[in-house]
Amino acid sequence: MTRKIPVKTLHRFSMIYCCLLESLAAGVSRISSRILGSQLGSTADSIRKEINYLGEVGDVGSGYDVAKLAGRISDVCGFEKRRTVAIAGLGKVGSALLENPEFENAGFDIVAGFDSNTNILETLTSKVPLYPASELTDWVKKLNIEIGIIAVPPSAAADCAARFVAGGVSGLVNFSSTTVAVAQKGIIVRNLDMICELRFINSLMTANQKA
Amino acid sequence: MTRKIPVKTLHRFSMIYCCLLESLAAGVSRISSRILGSQLGSTADSIRKEINYLGEVGDVGSGYDVAKLAGRISDVCGFEKRRTVAIAGLGKVGSALLENPEFENAGFDIVAGFDSNTNILETLTSKVPLYPASELTDWVKKLNIEIGIIAVPPSAAADCAARFVAGGVSGLVNFSSTTVAVAQKGIIVRNLDMICELRFINSLMTANQKA
DNA sequence: GCGTGTGAACTGGTTCACAGCG
DNA sequence: CGCTGTGAACCAGTTCACACGC
């Protein structure tokens, strides 16, 4: 019965889950596919098809129970499993992330911070242990770090990614304005490139104007 | 001859363009679809198909001239057109973005910063003029701000987005851990939600382990 | 009537295959 | 021989349509 869930759908589940937590926090206990669709910039049809990968979880006629649906997604996606995370690059963005309590709440434990600048390592005070970037690979192995966050300058991003991969992480989130690619199969890379997204918006604007 | 370019392809163009700039900076003057594909986590076939929307720009047998291809993409996507940008939320992330010179280099002019905390507005020194969040909509209109960057806490994100939209922006980049959706047609929203991406990586890890 | 669940039709994007040129 | 350009085949995801239950 459990068909193989497409990657795209798994990504949508994360987004849906995010919406559900918000609804829950806002005291909403039931939600329809149409509402979810509008919140996620998608159609009700699409949402229903995706949720059906979870099996029957909705109540015909009255939508989904928010808590129940969230629980089902969490089960299927393994959201109850905590993951270890490390942040490389402790400039403004990196150090801001270190302090962000949302990670903890969402099930991610930041277990290390890295920077190549020893000055920063000495100045910065944090509950999270900080290490020089040169030792990154070793610590990733030692601490069993599963996900690496790249917040270094673009020029150092590729090198940084390589060190994480050498240490054996399963996933990377890249924040620098560079597209990081990893040849190795099975490692998931997500590029959150602000400049790239701005350019994309720009191109859509020009396309829209032309039309 | 110019077919309508799919949105997905436009997004890829931004990524390809990013790669090309890097190659150019590294002194690489020619590049093949296979190399581009591996750098972007895509196939050579796919890349070629996408580039073909630009018309014939490659040289059969020897790949693409990096500068020429970059120029063609820039023309089609309108990358030479500068856009005005504003940042809402001047916490650690927002203020880091204010100082980031990459925006300027990529053709985006940060013309305003907003925060609801007047203390921050007074303390923070920046070349960019700063205004209280309550005046956001007005300044967006006055300064013709085209793209809004949301770096406020998740709870304020929806409200912030609404103010930008009321001011008439064409696009939004949301950095907060909330999926922002805009009902209004024609407004482009990009959610760069770190927590959501981490969860997605988590789900892929669990899926991979199961398989 | 509203909203889910689901099969059928459709659309678009990806992969395959190969002609053609340096 | 390598690599682009492109038509054909393929496949996945989206949309459509509707039965069924509240």
XYZ file of N, CA and C in Angstrom, chain B:
633
model
N 10.216 32.273 -33.067
C 11.349 31.423 -32.689
C 11.509 31.368 -31.178
N 11.258 32.484 -30.574
C 11.386 32.457 -29.111
C 10.167 31.822 -28.483
N 10.312 30.541 -28.152
C 9.219 29.865 -27.452
C 9.097 30.455 -26.059
N 7.970 30.183 -25.456
C 7.785 30.627 -24.079
C 8.679 29.784 -23.172
N 9.454 30.455 -22.348
C 10.398 29.743 -21.492
C 9.724 29.343 -20.188
N 9.758 28.041 -19.858
C 9.130 27.570 -18.612
C 9.786 28.217 -17.399
N 8.987 28.400 -16.372
C 9.470 29.017 -15.137
C 10.662 28.253 -14.565
N 10.535 26.958 -14.591
C 11.611 26.130 -14.046
C 12.924 26.405 -14.764
N 12.825 26.583 -16.062
C 14.025 26.862 -16.854
C 14.607 28.218 -16.499
N 13.743 29.194 -16.268
C 14.235 30.505 -15.843
C 15.021 30.394 -14.547
N 14.489 29.580 -13.652
C 15.210 29.395 -12.392
C 16.565 28.751 -12.646
N 16.569 27.766 -13.528
C 17.843 27.121 -13.841
C 18.815 28.124 -14.459
N 18.291 29.025 -15.267
C 19.165 30.036 -15.873
C 19.914 30.820 -14.802
N 19.221 31.165 -13.730
C 19.878 31.886 -12.637
C 21.020 31.059 -12.063
N 20.773 29.770 -11.932
C 21.800 28.900 -11.379
C 22.964 28.741 -12.354
N 22.610 28.542 -13.625
C 23.656 28.411 -14.638
C 24.495 29.683 -14.678
N 23.801 30.790 -14.624
C 24.494 32.094 -14.673
C 25.489 32.214 -13.525
N 25.051 31.784 -12.365
C 25.915 31.789 -11.185
C 27.182 30.976 -11.439
N 27.011 29.763 -11.981
C 28.146 28.901 -12.326
C 29.064 29.568 -13.333
N 28.454 30.196 -14.328
C 29.240 30.814 -15.392
C 30.107 31.934 -14.835
N 29.531 32.737 -13.946
C 30.304 33.830 -13.347
C 31.498 33.271 -12.581
N 31.257 32.165 -11.898
C 32.363 31.550 -11.159
C 33.443 31.035 -12.101
N 32.993 30.378 -13.156
C 33.959 29.868 -14.126
C 34.767 31.011 -14.711
N 34.053 32.067 -15.033
C 34.702 33.242 -15.605
C 35.752 33.788 -14.639
N 35.365 33.890 -13.378
C 36.286 34.400 -12.350
C 37.490 33.476 -12.206
N 37.265 32.184 -12.449
C 38.350 31.216 -12.327
C 39.179 31.130 -13.603
N 38.812 31.942 -14.609
C 39.581 31.982 -15.843
C 39.211 30.914 -16.856
N 38.079 30.245 -16.629
C 37.613 29.232 -17.581
C 36.822 29.936 -18.675
N 37.161 29.684 -19.936
C 36.487 30.420 -20.994
C 35.544 29.548 -21.826
N 35.692 28.243 -21.708
C 34.767 27.353 -22.412
C 34.234 26.308 -21.452
N 32.959 25.900 -21.687
C 32.364 24.927 -20.763
C 31.373 24.067 -21.524
N 31.261 22.809 -21.145
C 30.340 21.901 -21.838
C 29.087 21.680 -21.010
N 28.065 21.175 -21.675
C 26.800 20.926 -20.980
C 26.993 19.873 -19.888
N 27.922 18.955 -20.126
C 28.147 17.912 -19.126
C 28.723 18.504 -17.838
N 29.709 19.370 -17.996
C 30.306 20.011 -16.820
C 29.251 20.819 -16.075
N 28.509 21.620 -16.813
C 27.455 22.424 -16.186
C 26.473 21.532 -15.446
N 26.106 20.454 -16.108
C 25.167 19.534 -15.482
C 25.697 19.000 -14.163
N 26.950 18.590 -14.156
C 27.493 18.026 -12.920
C 27.599 19.091 -11.836
N 27.864 20.312 -12.233
C 27.961 21.381 -11.244
C 26.602 21.740 -10.661
N 25.551 21.487 -11.433
C 24.221 21.890 -10.980
C 23.379 20.700 -10.535
N 23.978 19.539 -10.519
C 23.225 18.365 -10.131
C 22.139 18.035 -11.134
N 22.480 18.103 -12.409
C 21.515 17.865 -13.464
C 22.212 17.080 -14.579
N 21.480 16.733 -15.612
C 22.099 15.990 -16.709
C 22.481 16.913 -17.858
N 23.422 16.449 -18.662
C 23.863 17.233 -19.815
C 22.702 17.471 -20.779
N 21.907 16.429 -20.998
C 20.734 16.539 -21.874
C 19.848 17.698 -21.466
N 19.519 17.673 -20.205
C 18.626 18.668 -19.643
C 19.177 20.080 -19.838
N 20.424 20.239 -19.513
C 21.070 21.544 -19.657
C 21.007 22.019 -21.107
N 21.288 21.117 -22.027
C 21.276 21.508 -23.446
C 19.892 21.949 -23.869
N 18.891 21.174 -23.460
C 17.501 21.513 -23.782
C 17.163 22.914 -23.262
N 17.596 23.177 -22.067
C 17.273 24.465 -21.472
C 17.994 25.608 -22.181
N 19.253 25.378 -22.490
C 20.027 26.420 -23.169
C 19.462 26.685 -24.559
N 18.845 25.650 -25.128
C 18.287 25.832 -26.466
C 17.137 26.824 -26.517
N 16.564 27.109 -25.380
C 15.552 28.165 -25.341
C 16.172 29.512 -25.688
N 17.471 29.593 -25.554
C 18.161 30.853 -25.833
C 18.524 30.971 -27.308
N 18.186 29.955 -28.092
C 18.623 29.912 -29.465
C 19.990 29.254 -29.531
N 20.544 29.189 -30.735
C 21.850 28.546 -30.866
C 22.929 29.463 -30.328
N 23.595 28.978 -29.321
C 24.604 29.814 -28.688
C 25.893 29.029 -28.472
N 25.807 27.710 -28.597
C 26.987 26.883 -28.391
C 27.710 26.603 -29.698
N 28.940 26.134 -29.594
C 29.684 25.748 -30.773
C 29.769 24.231 -30.791
N 29.159 23.639 -31.822
C 29.120 22.187 -31.901
C 30.526 21.617 -31.812
N 30.701 20.685 -30.938
C 32.001 20.023 -30.790
C 32.855 20.576 -29.685
N 32.645 21.851 -29.339
C 33.553 22.409 -28.331
C 32.825 23.159 -27.214
N 31.544 22.905 -27.080
C 30.839 23.476 -25.939
C 30.470 24.942 -26.086
N 30.334 25.586 -24.966
C 29.871 26.971 -24.945
C 30.991 27.932 -24.546
N 30.966 29.100 -25.149
C 31.840 30.177 -24.698
C 31.191 30.752 -23.438
N 31.930 30.686 -22.348
C 31.348 31.059 -21.054
C 30.789 32.484 -21.073
N 31.595 33.420 -21.543
C 31.167 34.822 -21.533
C 29.951 35.033 -22.439
N 29.968 34.384 -23.593
C 28.878 34.542 -24.550
C 27.575 33.990 -23.986
N 27.668 32.814 -23.403
C 26.475 32.194 -22.816
C 25.934 33.037 -21.664
N 26.832 33.512 -20.829
C 26.412 34.363 -19.709
C 25.712 35.609 -20.242
N 26.257 36.176 -21.279
C 25.671 37.377 -21.867
C 24.287 37.109 -22.422
N 24.146 35.976 -23.081
C 22.854 35.613 -23.667
C 21.803 35.428 -22.572
N 22.191 34.726 -21.510
C 21.252 34.523 -20.398
C 20.876 35.866 -19.785
N 21.884 36.678 -19.582
C 21.646 37.998 -19.003
C 20.660 38.798 -19.844
N 20.826 38.742 -21.167
C 19.918 39.451 -22.064
C 18.490 38.947 -21.910
N 18.334 37.646 -22.003
C 17.000 37.056 -21.979
C 16.313 37.268 -20.621
N 17.111 37.147 -19.559
C 16.523 37.240 -18.214
C 16.470 38.676 -17.696
N 17.109 39.571 -18.404
C 17.086 40.968 -17.977
C 17.971 41.245 -16.776
N 19.078 40.526 -16.693
C 19.951 40.696 -15.532
C 20.674 42.042 -15.509
N 20.697 42.708 -16.641
C 21.380 44.017 -16.647
C 20.509 45.101 -16.004
N 19.217 44.784 -15.900
C 18.294 45.727 -15.279
C 18.465 45.684 -13.764
N 18.797 46.817 -13.170
C 18.957 46.863 -11.719
C 17.583 46.902 -11.060
N 17.490 46.298 -9.889
C 16.226 46.276 -9.157
C 16.423 46.861 -7.765
N 15.366 47.481 -7.282
C 15.433 48.046 -5.932
C 14.904 47.047 -4.917
N 15.615 46.952 -3.806
C 15.323 45.945 -2.792
C 15.241 46.607 -1.425
N 14.396 46.081 -0.556
C 14.364 46.538 0.827
C 14.393 45.338 1.755
N 14.967 45.551 2.927
C 15.062 44.468 3.904
C 14.231 44.798 5.133
N 13.338 43.897 5.478
C 12.531 44.099 6.681
C 13.019 43.164 7.773
N 13.297 43.717 8.925
C 13.834 42.925 10.025
C 15.336 43.084 10.082
N 15.803 43.867 11.035
C 17.228 44.185 11.065
C 17.918 43.532 12.261
N 17.522 42.322 12.533
C 18.240 41.533 13.533
C 19.577 41.113 12.950
N 20.119 40.059 13.479
C 21.447 39.634 13.031
C 21.484 39.321 11.543
N 20.517 38.573 11.098
C 20.509 38.192 9.688
C 20.244 39.406 8.802
N 19.206 40.142 9.123
C 18.841 41.298 8.315
C 19.964 42.318 8.217
N 20.578 42.626 9.335
C 21.637 43.638 9.303
C 22.876 43.111 8.578
N 23.096 41.787 8.657
C 24.201 41.205 7.894
C 23.947 41.391 6.397
N 22.718 41.211 5.992
C 22.372 41.366 4.579
C 22.566 42.807 4.118
N 22.213 43.748 5.002
C 22.357 45.175 4.667
C 23.777 45.502 4.215
N 24.728 44.863 4.860
C 26.137 45.180 4.592
C 26.731 44.360 3.465
N 25.987 43.398 3.009
C 26.528 42.464 2.027
C 26.711 43.121 0.657
N 27.955 43.222 0.194
C 28.210 43.904 -1.081
C 27.790 43.074 -2.291
N 27.469 41.818 -2.082
C 27.110 40.972 -3.226
C 25.841 41.456 -3.921
N 24.924 42.037 -3.164
C 23.692 42.557 -3.762
C 24.026 43.579 -4.841
N 24.811 44.542 -4.422
C 25.248 45.613 -5.317
C 25.871 45.019 -6.587
N 26.789 44.098 -6.388
C 27.486 43.498 -7.526
C 26.544 42.739 -8.448
N 25.505 42.171 -7.875
C 24.605 41.344 -8.672
C 23.494 42.169 -9.316
N 23.484 43.474 -9.059
C 22.496 44.330 -9.709
C 21.303 44.684 -8.856
N 21.448 44.511 -7.550
C 20.328 44.830 -6.670
C 20.728 45.943 -5.703
N 19.951 46.996 -5.692
C 20.239 48.135 -4.824
C 19.353 48.101 -3.589
N 19.986 47.956 -2.437
C 19.226 47.998 -1.193
C 18.963 49.447 -0.860
N 17.701 49.838 -0.935
C 17.375 51.248 -0.775
C 16.723 51.575 0.565
N 16.404 50.541 1.345
C 15.804 50.813 2.648
C 15.868 49.590 3.550
N 15.909 49.884 4.854
C 15.809 48.818 5.858
C 14.679 49.163 6.812
N 13.993 48.150 7.313
C 12.866 48.389 8.212
C 12.968 47.517 9.455
N 12.531 48.090 10.572
C 12.397 47.282 11.789
C 11.349 47.934 12.683
N 10.704 47.095 13.461
C 9.674 47.623 14.349
C 10.286 48.142 15.654
N 11.518 47.794 15.898
C 12.197 48.199 17.116
C 12.966 49.502 16.885
N 12.460 50.602 17.454
C 13.099 51.904 17.202
C 14.510 51.954 17.781
N 14.737 51.166 18.786
C 16.065 51.083 19.378
C 17.097 50.635 18.336
N 16.737 49.599 17.622
C 17.623 49.089 16.573
C 17.860 50.148 15.513
N 16.792 50.839 15.152
C 16.905 51.858 14.094
C 17.895 52.949 14.484
N 17.896 53.282 15.791
C 18.793 54.349 16.248
C 20.221 53.860 16.426
N 20.372 52.643 16.886
C 21.698 52.106 17.170
C 22.453 51.741 15.900
N 21.748 51.143 14.987
C 22.386 50.611 13.793
C 22.873 51.736 12.878
N 24.121 51.646 12.495
C 24.638 52.620 11.529
C 24.796 51.913 10.190
N 24.279 52.554 9.164
C 24.302 51.926 7.847
C 24.217 53.003 6.780
N 24.780 52.706 5.634
C 24.638 53.612 4.506
C 23.195 53.645 4.018
N 22.510 52.546 4.275
C 21.130 52.425 3.824
C 20.213 53.134 4.821
N 19.286 53.961 4.334
C 18.341 54.618 5.237
C 17.416 53.595 5.914
N 17.193 53.803 7.197
C 16.363 52.866 7.967
C 15.069 53.539 8.419
N 13.984 52.791 8.385
C 12.684 53.346 8.757
C 11.932 52.383 9.667
N 10.989 52.906 10.439
C 10.155 52.029 11.256
C 9.239 51.165 10.390
N 8.990 49.975 10.865
C 8.187 49.014 10.098
C 6.789 49.545 9.807
N 6.300 50.414 10.677
C 4.950 50.940 10.474
C 4.844 51.742 9.180
N 5.986 52.279 8.717
C 5.961 53.096 7.499
C 6.336 52.299 6.256
N 6.462 51.004 6.423
C 6.966 50.169 5.329
C 6.223 50.372 4.015
N 4.906 50.218 4.081
C 4.115 50.316 2.857
C 4.325 51.647 2.143
N 4.333 52.723 2.916
C 4.517 54.048 2.330
C 5.855 54.170 1.610
N 6.887 53.716 2.267
C 8.217 53.841 1.664
C 8.375 52.946 0.439
N 7.737 51.811 0.478
C 7.795 50.929 -0.693
C 7.223 51.656 -1.903
N 6.094 52.338 -1.671
C 5.484 53.108 -2.760
C 6.396 54.251 -3.186
N 6.843 55.013 -2.203
C 7.622 56.212 -2.465
C 8.925 55.913 -3.189
N 9.584 54.851 -2.751
C 10.898 54.513 -3.307
C 10.815 53.513 -4.462
N 9.583 53.158 -4.814
C 9.401 52.178 -5.892
C 10.174 50.893 -5.654
N 10.063 50.373 -4.492
C 10.781 49.148 -4.143
C 10.134 47.958 -4.840
N 10.964 47.198 -5.533
C 10.444 46.122 -6.372
C 10.454 44.757 -5.698
N 11.444 44.570 -4.808
C 11.572 43.264 -4.150
C 11.763 43.454 -2.651
N 11.032 42.706 -1.873
C 11.146 42.777 -0.423
C 11.807 41.529 0.143
N 12.721 41.751 1.072
C 13.353 40.621 1.745
C 12.839 40.567 3.174
N 12.309 39.441 3.561
C 11.704 39.280 4.871
C 12.671 38.549 5.794
N 13.165 39.276 6.792
C 14.104 38.679 7.751
C 13.608 38.906 9.172
N 12.323 38.973 9.300
C 11.701 39.192 10.618
C 11.440 37.842 11.295
N 11.096 37.833 12.577
C 10.745 36.571 13.233
C 9.527 35.939 12.560
N 9.434 34.626 12.587
C 8.346 33.910 11.911
C 6.964 34.469 12.212
N 6.736 34.857 13.460
C 5.396 35.305 13.829
C 4.999 36.598 13.113
N 6.002 37.374 12.692
C 5.707 38.650 12.039
C 5.760 38.565 10.523
N 6.109 37.396 10.011
C 6.387 37.274 8.580
C 5.167 37.556 7.709
N 4.036 36.978 8.063
C 2.840 37.131 7.241
C 2.434 38.602 7.157
N 2.462 39.264 8.299
C 2.096 40.673 8.350
C 3.063 41.503 7.518
N 4.312 41.202 7.655
C 5.354 41.892 6.912
C 5.146 41.733 5.404
N 4.864 40.495 4.997
C 4.616 40.224 3.586
C 3.442 41.053 3.086
N 2.395 41.106 3.888
C 1.195 41.851 3.503
C 1.525 43.329 3.281
N 2.375 43.879 4.131
C 2.756 45.292 3.977
C 3.547 45.528 2.697
N 4.441 44.622 2.425
C 5.202 44.743 1.175
C 4.266 44.694 -0.017
N 3.345 43.743 0.018
C 2.416 43.578 -1.095
C 1.541 44.826 -1.243
N 1.093 45.353 -0.118
C 0.270 46.565 -0.160
C 1.040 47.712 -0.800
N 2.346 47.703 -0.615
C 3.177 48.747 -1.211
C 3.412 48.538 -2.700
N 3.167 47.323 -3.152
C 3.258 47.059 -4.579
C 4.520 46.369 -5.067
N 5.180 45.619 -4.208
C 6.365 44.909 -4.677
C 5.975 43.822 -5.682
N 6.918 43.426 -6.512
C 6.669 42.356 -7.474
C 7.127 41.011 -6.961
N 8.071 41.025 -6.019
C 8.596 39.762 -5.513
C 9.005 39.842 -4.063
N 9.007 38.691 -3.431
C 9.402 38.600 -2.027
C 10.352 37.425 -1.846
N 11.368 37.639 -1.026
C 12.205 36.532 -0.591
C 12.036 36.419 0.915
N 11.554 35.277 1.337
C 11.277 35.091 2.756
C 12.336 34.222 3.420
N 12.976 34.799 4.433
C 14.048 34.118 5.141
C 13.577 33.507 6.446
N 12.401 33.892 6.887
C 11.943 33.399 8.182
C 11.443 31.977 8.054
N 11.432 31.270 9.161
C 11.014 29.868 9.151
C 9.509 29.750 9.113
N 8.954 30.270 8.064
C 7.518 30.251 7.866
C 7.287 30.269 6.374
N 6.318 29.521 5.933
C 6.009 29.583 4.523
C 5.072 30.746 4.284
N 5.570 31.727 3.560
C 4.755 32.887 3.253
C 4.076 32.666 1.917
N 2.790 32.889 1.875
C 2.062 32.771 0.630
C 1.318 34.063 0.361
N 1.205 34.404 -0.898
C 0.502 35.625 -1.259
C -0.580 35.257 -2.245
N -1.771 35.610 -1.916
C -2.885 35.257 -2.771
C -2.781 35.966 -4.118
N -2.354 37.207 -4.069
C -2.368 38.043 -5.261
C -1.546 37.449 -6.407
N -2.158 37.385 -7.546
C -1.529 36.825 -8.730
C -0.408 37.747 -9.210
N 0.655 37.150 -9.684
C 1.716 37.943 -10.290
C 2.829 38.321 -9.343
N 2.620 38.060 -8.068
C 3.674 38.340 -7.107
C 4.438 37.060 -6.815
N 5.736 37.145 -6.953
C 6.568 35.958 -6.827
C 7.103 35.860 -5.399
N 6.893 34.736 -4.781
C 7.386 34.530 -3.421
C 8.366 33.364 -3.397
N 9.519 33.592 -2.839
C 10.498 32.526 -2.683
C 10.765 32.330 -1.205
N 10.494 31.144 -0.742
C 10.719 30.845 0.668
C 12.055 30.130 0.857
N 12.956 30.774 1.553
C 14.247 30.164 1.860
C 14.230 29.788 3.333
N 13.458 28.746 3.599
C 13.201 28.377 4.973
C 14.162 27.281 5.420
N 15.115 27.675 6.212
C 16.160 26.765 6.660
C 15.625 25.555 7.419
N 14.689 25.794 8.323
C 14.128 24.693 9.095
C 13.398 23.709 8.182
N 12.660 24.268 7.254
C 11.943 23.432 6.294
C 12.928 22.582 5.495
N 14.023 23.162 5.087
C 15.020 22.429 4.307
C 15.696 21.357 5.147
N 15.940 21.668 6.399
C 16.528 20.669 7.293
C 15.579 19.486 7.459
N 14.314 19.789 7.626
C 13.341 18.710 7.767
C 13.305 17.864 6.502
N 13.382 18.548 5.376
C 13.368 17.840 4.097
C 14.561 16.886 4.005
N 15.736 17.368 4.381
C 16.929 16.507 4.388
C 16.704 15.335 5.333
N 16.142 15.633 6.460
C 15.822 14.587 7.431
C 14.937 13.511 6.785
N 13.891 13.941 6.102
C 12.970 12.974 5.512
C 13.649 12.143 4.425
N 14.536 12.776 3.667
C 15.263 12.017 2.654
C 16.196 11.003 3.305
N 16.797 11.387 4.427
C 17.678 10.465 5.141
C 16.893 9.255 5.632
N 15.740 9.504 6.214
C 14.922 8.387 6.692
C 14.467 7.529 5.515
N 14.057 8.172 4.430
C 13.617 7.434 3.250
C 14.760 6.567 2.711
N 15.942 7.133 2.645
C 17.098 6.379 2.145
C 17.423 5.189 3.036
N 17.322 5.410 4.338
C 17.641 4.325 5.253
C 16.658 3.175 5.117
N 15.388 3.530 4.910
C 14.353 2.505 4.763
C 14.591 1.665 3.515
N 15.018 2.311 2.447
C 15.175 1.627 1.158
C 16.372 0.664 1.178
